Short mmCIF file of N, CA and C in Angstrom, two decimals:
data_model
loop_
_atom_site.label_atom_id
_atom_site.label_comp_id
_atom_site.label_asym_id
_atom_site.label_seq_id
_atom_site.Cartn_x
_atom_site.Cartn_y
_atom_site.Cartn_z
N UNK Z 1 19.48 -40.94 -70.73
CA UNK Z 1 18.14 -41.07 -71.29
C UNK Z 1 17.67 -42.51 -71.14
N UNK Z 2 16.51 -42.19 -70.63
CA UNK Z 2 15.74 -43.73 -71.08
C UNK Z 2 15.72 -44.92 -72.31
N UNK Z 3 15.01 -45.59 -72.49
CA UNK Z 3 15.36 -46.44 -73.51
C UNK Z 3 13.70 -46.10 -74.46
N UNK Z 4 13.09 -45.96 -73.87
CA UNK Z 4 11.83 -45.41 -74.91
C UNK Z 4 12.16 -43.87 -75.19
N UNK Z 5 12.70 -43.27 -74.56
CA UNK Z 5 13.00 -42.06 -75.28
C UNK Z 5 14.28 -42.13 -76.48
N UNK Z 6 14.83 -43.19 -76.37
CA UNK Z 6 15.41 -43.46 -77.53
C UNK Z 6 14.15 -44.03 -79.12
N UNK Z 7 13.70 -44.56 -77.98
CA UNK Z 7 12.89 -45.41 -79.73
C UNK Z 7 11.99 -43.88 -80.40
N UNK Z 8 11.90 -43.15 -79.11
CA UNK Z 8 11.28 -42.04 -79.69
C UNK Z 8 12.27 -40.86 -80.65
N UNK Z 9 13.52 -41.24 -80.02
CA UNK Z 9 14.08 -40.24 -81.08
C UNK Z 9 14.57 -41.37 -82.33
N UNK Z 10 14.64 -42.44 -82.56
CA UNK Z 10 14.34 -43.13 -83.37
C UNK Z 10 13.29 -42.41 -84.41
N UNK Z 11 12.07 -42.83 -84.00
CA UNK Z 11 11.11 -42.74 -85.12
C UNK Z 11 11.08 -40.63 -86.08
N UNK Z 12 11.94 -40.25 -85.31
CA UNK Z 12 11.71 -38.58 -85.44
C UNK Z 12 13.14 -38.45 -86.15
N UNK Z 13 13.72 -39.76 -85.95
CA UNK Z 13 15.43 -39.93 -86.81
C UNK Z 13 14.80 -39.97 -87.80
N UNK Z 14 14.12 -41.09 -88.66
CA UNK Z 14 13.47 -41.75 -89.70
C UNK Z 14 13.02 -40.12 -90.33
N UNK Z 15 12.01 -39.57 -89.60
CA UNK Z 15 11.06 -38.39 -90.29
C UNK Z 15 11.90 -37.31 -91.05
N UNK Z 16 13.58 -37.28 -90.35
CA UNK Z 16 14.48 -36.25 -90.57
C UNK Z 16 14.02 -34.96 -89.68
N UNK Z 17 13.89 -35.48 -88.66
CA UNK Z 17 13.44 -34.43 -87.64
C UNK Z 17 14.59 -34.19 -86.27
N UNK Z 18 15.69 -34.74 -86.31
CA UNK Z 18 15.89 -34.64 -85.19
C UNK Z 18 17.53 -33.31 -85.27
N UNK Z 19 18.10 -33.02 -84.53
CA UNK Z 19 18.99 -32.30 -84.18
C UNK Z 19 20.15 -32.84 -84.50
N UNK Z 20 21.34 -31.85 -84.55
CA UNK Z 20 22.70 -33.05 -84.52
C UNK Z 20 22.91 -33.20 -83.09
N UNK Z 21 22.88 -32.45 -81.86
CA UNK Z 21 23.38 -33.44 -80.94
C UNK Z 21 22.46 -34.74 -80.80
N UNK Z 22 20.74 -34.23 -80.99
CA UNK Z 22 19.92 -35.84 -80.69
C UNK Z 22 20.80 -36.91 -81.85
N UNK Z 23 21.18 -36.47 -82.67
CA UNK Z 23 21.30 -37.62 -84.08
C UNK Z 23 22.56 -38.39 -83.76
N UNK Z 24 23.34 -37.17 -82.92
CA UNK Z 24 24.91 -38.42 -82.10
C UNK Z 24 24.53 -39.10 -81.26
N UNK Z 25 23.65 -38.21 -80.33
CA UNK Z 25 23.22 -39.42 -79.03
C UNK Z 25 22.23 -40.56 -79.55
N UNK Z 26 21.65 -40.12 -81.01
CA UNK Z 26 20.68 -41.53 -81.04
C UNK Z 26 22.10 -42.77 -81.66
N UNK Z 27 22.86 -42.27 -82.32
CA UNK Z 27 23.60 -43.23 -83.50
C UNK Z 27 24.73 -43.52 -82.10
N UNK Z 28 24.97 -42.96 -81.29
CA UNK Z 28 25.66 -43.76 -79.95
C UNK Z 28 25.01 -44.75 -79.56
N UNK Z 29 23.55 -44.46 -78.67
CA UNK Z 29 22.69 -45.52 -78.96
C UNK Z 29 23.10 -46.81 -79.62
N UNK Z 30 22.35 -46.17 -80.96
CA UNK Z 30 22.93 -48.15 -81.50
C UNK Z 30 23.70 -48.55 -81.85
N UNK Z 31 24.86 -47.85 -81.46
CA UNK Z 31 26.23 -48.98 -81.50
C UNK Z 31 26.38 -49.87 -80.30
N UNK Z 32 25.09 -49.63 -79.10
CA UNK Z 32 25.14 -50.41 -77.93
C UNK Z 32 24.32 -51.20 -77.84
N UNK Z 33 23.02 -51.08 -78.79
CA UNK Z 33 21.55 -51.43 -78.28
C UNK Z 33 21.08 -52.07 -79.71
N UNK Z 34 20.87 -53.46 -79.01
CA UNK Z 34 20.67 -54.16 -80.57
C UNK Z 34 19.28 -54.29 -80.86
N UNK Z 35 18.17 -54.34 -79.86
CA UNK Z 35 17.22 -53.81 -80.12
C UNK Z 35 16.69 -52.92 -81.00
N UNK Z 36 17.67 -51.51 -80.21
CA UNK Z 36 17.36 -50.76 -81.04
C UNK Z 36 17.74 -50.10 -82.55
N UNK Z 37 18.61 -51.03 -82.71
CA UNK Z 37 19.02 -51.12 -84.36
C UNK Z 37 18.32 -52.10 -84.81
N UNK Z 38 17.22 -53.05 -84.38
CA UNK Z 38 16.03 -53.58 -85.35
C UNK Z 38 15.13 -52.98 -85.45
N UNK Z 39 14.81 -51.92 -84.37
CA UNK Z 39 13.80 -51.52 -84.44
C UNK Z 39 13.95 -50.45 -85.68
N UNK Z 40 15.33 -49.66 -85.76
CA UNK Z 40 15.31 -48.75 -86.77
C UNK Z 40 15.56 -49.66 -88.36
N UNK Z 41 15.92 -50.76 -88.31
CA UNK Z 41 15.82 -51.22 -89.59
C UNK Z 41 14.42 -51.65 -89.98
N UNK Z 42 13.78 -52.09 -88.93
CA UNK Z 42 12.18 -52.41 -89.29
C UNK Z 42 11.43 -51.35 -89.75
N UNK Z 43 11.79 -50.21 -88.95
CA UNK Z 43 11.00 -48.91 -88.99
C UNK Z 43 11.50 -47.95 -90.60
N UNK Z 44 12.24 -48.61 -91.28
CA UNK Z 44 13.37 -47.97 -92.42
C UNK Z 44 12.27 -48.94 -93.61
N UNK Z 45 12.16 -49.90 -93.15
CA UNK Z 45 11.82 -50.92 -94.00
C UNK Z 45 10.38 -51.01 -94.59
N UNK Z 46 9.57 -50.32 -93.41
CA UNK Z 46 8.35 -49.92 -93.24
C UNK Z 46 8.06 -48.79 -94.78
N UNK Z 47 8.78 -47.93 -94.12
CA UNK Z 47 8.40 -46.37 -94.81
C UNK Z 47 9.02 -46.95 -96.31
N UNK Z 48 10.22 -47.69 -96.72
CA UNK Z 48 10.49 -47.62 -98.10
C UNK Z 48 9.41 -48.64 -98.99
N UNK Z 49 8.88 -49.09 -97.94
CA UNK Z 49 7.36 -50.28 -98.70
C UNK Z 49 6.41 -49.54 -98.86
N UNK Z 50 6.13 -48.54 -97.75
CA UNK Z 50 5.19 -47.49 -98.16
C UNK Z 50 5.22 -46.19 -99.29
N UNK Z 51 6.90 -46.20 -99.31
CA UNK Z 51 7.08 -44.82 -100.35
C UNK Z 51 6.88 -45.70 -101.89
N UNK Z 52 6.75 -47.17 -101.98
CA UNK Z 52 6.93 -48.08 -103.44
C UNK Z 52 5.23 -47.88 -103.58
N UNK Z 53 4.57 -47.73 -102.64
CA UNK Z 53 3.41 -48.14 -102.80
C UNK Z 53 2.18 -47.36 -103.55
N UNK Z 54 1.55 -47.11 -104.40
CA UNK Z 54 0.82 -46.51 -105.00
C UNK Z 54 -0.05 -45.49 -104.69
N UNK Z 55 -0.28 -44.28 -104.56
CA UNK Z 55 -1.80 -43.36 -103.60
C UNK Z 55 -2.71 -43.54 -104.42
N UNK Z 56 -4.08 -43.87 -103.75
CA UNK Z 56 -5.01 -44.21 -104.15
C UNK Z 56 -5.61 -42.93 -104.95
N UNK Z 57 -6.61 -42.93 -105.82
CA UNK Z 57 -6.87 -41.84 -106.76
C UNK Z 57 -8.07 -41.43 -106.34
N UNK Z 58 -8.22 -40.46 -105.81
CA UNK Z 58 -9.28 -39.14 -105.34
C UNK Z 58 -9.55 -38.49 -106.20
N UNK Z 59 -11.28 -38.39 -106.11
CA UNK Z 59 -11.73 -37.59 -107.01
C UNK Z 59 -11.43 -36.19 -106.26
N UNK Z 60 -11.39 -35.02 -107.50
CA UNK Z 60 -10.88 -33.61 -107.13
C UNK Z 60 -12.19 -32.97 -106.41
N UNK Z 61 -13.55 -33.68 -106.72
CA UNK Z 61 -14.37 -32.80 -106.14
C UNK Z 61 -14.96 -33.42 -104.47
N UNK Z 62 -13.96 -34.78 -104.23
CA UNK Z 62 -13.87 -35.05 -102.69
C UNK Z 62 -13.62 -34.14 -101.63
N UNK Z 63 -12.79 -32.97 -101.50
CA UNK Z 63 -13.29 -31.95 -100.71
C UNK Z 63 -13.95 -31.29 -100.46
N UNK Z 64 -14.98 -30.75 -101.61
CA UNK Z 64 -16.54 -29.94 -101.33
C UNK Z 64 -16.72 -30.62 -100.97
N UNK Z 65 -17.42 -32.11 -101.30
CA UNK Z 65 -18.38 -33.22 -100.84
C UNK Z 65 -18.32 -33.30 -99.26
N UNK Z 66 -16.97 -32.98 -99.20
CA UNK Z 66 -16.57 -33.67 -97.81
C UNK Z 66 -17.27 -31.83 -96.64
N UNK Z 67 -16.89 -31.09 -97.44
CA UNK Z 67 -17.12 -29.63 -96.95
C UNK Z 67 -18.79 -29.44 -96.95
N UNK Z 68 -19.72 -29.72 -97.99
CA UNK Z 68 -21.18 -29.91 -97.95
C UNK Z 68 -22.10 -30.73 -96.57
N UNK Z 69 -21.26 -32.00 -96.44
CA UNK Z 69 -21.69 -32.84 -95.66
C UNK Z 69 -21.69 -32.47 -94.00
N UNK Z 70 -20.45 -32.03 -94.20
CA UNK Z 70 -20.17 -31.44 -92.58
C UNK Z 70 -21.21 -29.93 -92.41
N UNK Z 71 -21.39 -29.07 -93.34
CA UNK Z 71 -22.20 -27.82 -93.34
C UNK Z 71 -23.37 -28.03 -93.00
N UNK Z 72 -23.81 -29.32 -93.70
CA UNK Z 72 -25.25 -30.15 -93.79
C UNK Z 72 -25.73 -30.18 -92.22
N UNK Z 73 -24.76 -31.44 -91.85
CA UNK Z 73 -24.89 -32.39 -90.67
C UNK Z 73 -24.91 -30.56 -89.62
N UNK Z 74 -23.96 -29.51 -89.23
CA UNK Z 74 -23.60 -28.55 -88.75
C UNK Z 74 -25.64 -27.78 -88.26
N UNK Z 75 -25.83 -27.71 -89.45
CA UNK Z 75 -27.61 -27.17 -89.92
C UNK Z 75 -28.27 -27.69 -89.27
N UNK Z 76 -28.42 -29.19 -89.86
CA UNK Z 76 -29.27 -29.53 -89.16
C UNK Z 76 -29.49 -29.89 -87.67
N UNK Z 77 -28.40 -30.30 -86.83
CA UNK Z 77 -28.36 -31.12 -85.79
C UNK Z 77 -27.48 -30.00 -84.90
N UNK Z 78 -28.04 -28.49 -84.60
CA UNK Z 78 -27.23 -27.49 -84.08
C UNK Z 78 -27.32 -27.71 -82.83
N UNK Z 79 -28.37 -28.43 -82.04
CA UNK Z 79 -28.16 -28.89 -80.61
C UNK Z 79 -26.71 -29.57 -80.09
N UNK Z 80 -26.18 -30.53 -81.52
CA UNK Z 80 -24.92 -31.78 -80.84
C UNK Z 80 -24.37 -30.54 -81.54
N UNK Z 81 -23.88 -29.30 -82.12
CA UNK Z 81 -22.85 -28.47 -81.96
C UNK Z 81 -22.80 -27.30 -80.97
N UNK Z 82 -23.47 -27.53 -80.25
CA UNK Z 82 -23.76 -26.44 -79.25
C UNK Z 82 -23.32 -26.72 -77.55
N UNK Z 83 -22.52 -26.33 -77.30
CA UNK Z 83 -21.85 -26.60 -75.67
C UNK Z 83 -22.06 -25.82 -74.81
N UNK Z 84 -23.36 -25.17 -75.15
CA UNK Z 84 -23.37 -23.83 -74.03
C UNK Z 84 -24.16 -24.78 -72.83
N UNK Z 85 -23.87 -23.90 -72.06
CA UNK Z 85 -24.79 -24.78 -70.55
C UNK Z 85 -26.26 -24.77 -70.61
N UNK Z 86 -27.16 -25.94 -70.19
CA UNK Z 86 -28.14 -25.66 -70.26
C UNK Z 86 -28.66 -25.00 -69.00
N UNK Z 87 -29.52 -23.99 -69.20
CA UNK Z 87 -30.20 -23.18 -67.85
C UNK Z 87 -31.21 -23.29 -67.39
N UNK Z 88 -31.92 -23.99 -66.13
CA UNK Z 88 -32.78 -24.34 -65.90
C UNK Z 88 -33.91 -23.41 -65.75
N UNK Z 89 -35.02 -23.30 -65.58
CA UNK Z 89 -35.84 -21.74 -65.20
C UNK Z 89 -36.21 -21.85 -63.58
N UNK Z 90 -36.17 -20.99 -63.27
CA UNK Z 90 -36.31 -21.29 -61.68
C UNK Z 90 -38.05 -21.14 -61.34
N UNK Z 91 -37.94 -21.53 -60.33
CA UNK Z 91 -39.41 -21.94 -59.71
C UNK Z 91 -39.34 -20.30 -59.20
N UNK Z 92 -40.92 -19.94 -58.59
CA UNK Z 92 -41.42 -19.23 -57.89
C UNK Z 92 -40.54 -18.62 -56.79
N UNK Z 93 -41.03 -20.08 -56.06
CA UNK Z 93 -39.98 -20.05 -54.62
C UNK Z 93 -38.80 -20.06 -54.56
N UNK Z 94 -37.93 -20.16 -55.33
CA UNK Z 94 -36.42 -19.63 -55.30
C UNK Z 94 -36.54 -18.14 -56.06
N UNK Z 95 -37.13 -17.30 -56.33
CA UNK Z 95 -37.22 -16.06 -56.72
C UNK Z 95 -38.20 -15.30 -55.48
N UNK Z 96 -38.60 -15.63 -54.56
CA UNK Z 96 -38.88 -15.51 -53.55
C UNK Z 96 -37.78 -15.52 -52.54
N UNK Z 97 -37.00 -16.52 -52.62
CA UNK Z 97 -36.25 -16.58 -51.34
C UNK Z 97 -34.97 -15.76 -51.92
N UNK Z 98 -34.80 -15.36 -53.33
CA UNK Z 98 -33.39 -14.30 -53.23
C UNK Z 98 -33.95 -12.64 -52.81
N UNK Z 99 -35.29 -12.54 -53.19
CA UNK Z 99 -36.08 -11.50 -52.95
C UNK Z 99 -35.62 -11.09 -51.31
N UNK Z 100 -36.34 -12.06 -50.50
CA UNK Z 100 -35.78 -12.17 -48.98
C UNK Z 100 -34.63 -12.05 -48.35
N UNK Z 101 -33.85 -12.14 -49.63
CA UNK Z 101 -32.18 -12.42 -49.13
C UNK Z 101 -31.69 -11.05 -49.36
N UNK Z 102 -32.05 -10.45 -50.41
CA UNK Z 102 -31.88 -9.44 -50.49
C UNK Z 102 -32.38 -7.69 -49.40
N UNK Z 103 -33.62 -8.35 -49.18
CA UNK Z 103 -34.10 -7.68 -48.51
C UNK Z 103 -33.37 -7.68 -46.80
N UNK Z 104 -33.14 -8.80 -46.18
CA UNK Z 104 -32.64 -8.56 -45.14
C UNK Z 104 -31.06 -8.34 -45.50
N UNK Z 105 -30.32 -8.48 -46.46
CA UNK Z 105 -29.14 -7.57 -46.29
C UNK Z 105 -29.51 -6.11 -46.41
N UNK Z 106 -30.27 -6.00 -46.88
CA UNK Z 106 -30.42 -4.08 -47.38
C UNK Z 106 -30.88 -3.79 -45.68
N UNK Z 107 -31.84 -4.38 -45.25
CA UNK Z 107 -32.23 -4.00 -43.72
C UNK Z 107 -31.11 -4.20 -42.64
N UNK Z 108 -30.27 -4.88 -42.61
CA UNK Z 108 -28.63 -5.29 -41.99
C UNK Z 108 -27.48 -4.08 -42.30
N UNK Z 109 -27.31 -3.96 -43.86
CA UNK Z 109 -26.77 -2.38 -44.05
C UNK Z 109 -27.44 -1.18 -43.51
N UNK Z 110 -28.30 -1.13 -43.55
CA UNK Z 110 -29.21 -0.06 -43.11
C UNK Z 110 -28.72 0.62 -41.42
N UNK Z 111 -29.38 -0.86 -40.82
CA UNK Z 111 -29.14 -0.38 -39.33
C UNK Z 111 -27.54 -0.77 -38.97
N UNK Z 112 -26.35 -1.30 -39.36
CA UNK Z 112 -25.05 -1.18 -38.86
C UNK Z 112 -24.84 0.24 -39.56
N UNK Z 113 -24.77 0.81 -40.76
CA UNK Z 113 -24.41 2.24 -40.88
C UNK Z 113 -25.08 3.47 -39.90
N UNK Z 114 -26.46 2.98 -39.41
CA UNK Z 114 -27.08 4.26 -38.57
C UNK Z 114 -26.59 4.16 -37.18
N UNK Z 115 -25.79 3.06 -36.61
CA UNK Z 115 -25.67 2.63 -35.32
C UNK Z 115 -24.23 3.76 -35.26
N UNK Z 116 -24.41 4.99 -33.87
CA UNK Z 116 -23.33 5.66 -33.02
C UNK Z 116 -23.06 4.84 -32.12
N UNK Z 117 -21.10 5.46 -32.15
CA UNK Z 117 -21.10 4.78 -30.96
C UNK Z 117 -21.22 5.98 -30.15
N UNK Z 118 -20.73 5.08 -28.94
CA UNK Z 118 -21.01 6.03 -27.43
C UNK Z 118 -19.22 6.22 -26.64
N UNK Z 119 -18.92 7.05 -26.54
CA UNK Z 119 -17.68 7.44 -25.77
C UNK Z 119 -17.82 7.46 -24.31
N UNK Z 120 -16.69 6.90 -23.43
CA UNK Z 120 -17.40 6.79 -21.94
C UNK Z 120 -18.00 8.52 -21.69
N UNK Z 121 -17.48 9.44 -22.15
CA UNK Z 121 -18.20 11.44 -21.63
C UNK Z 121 -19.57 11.18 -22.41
N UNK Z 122 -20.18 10.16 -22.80
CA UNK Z 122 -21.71 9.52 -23.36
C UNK Z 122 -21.60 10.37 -24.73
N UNK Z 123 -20.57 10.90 -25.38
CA UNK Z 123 -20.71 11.70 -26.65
C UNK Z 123 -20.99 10.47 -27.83
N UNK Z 124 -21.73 11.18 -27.97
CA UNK Z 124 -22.28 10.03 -29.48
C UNK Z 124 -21.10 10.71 -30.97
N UNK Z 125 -20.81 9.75 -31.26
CA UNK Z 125 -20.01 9.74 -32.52
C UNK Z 125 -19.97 8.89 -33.60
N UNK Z 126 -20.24 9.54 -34.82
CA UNK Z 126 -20.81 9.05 -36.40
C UNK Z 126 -19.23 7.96 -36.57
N UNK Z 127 -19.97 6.85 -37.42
CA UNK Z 127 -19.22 5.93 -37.59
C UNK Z 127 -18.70 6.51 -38.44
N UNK Z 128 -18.35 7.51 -39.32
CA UNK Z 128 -17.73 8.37 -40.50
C UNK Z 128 -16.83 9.02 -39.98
N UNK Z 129 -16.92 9.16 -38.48
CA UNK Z 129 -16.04 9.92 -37.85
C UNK Z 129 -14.81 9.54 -36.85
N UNK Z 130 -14.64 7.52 -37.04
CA UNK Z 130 -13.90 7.16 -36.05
C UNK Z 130 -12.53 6.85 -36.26
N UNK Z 131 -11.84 7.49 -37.48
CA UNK Z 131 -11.10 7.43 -38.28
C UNK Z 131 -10.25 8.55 -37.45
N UNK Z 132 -10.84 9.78 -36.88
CA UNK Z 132 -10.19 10.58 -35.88
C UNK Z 132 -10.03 10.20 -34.37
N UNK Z 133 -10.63 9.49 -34.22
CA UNK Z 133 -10.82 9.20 -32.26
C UNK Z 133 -9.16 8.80 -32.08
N UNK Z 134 -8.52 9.14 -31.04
CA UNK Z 134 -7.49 8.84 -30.12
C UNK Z 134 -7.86 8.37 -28.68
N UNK Z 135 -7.07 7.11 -29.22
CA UNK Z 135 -7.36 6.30 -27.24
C UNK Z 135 -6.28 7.46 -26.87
N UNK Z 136 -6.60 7.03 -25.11
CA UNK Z 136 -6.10 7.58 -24.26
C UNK Z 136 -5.15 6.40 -23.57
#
């Protein structure tokens, strides 16, 4: 393993998150890596200053407030919550030219389905029907 994937199983040591084989390979680790036994005493040292430290006192009705505001802002301003694509309206002339497009495929299907072929004895035969022909 790398050496940042150590500091990473470091900090997930601290949380009480890690596995017993990660927890041998991290505590192998720092019997080699002096680095990384400051880093876990710094990182130890951190969290027990933070667990001494006081939580600040929240009022109980800070979650509606917080739930009102977002509903509010949601109401009014439904354009910045909205991700749908915007769709432009098309002009004239591009509803014209699919019109056209359409039209000469329908006239293109038209005449390749009516087109026989011709057999050299000049027998005309339906394109529905060439599914039977045998070369010679």
């Amino acid at each position: 393993m790398n050496h940042e994937r150590f500091e990473e199983l470091i900090n997930t040591y601290i949380d009480s998150g890690l596995s017993d084989i990660d927890s041998a390979s991290v505590f192998a680790h720092l019997s080699t890596c002096p680095s990384c036994r400051e880093l876990l005493a710094g990182a130890l040292r951190v969290r027990a200053h933070i667990s001494r430290e006081r939580l600040a006192e929240v009022p109980a009705s800070l979650d509606a407030r917080i739930a009102r505001s977002i509903r509010a802002t949601t109401v009014m301003e439904p354009d910045r919550a909205s991700f749908a694509p915007v769709r432009h309206p098309r002009t004239i002339y591009s509803r014209i030219g699919v019109a056209i497009q359409l039209l000469t495929a329908a006239i293109l299907l038209v005449f390749l389905f009516s087109i026989r072929l011709t057999s050299p004895g000049d027998q005309r035969i339906p394109v529905g029907q060439m599914s039977t022909i045998r070369l010679r």
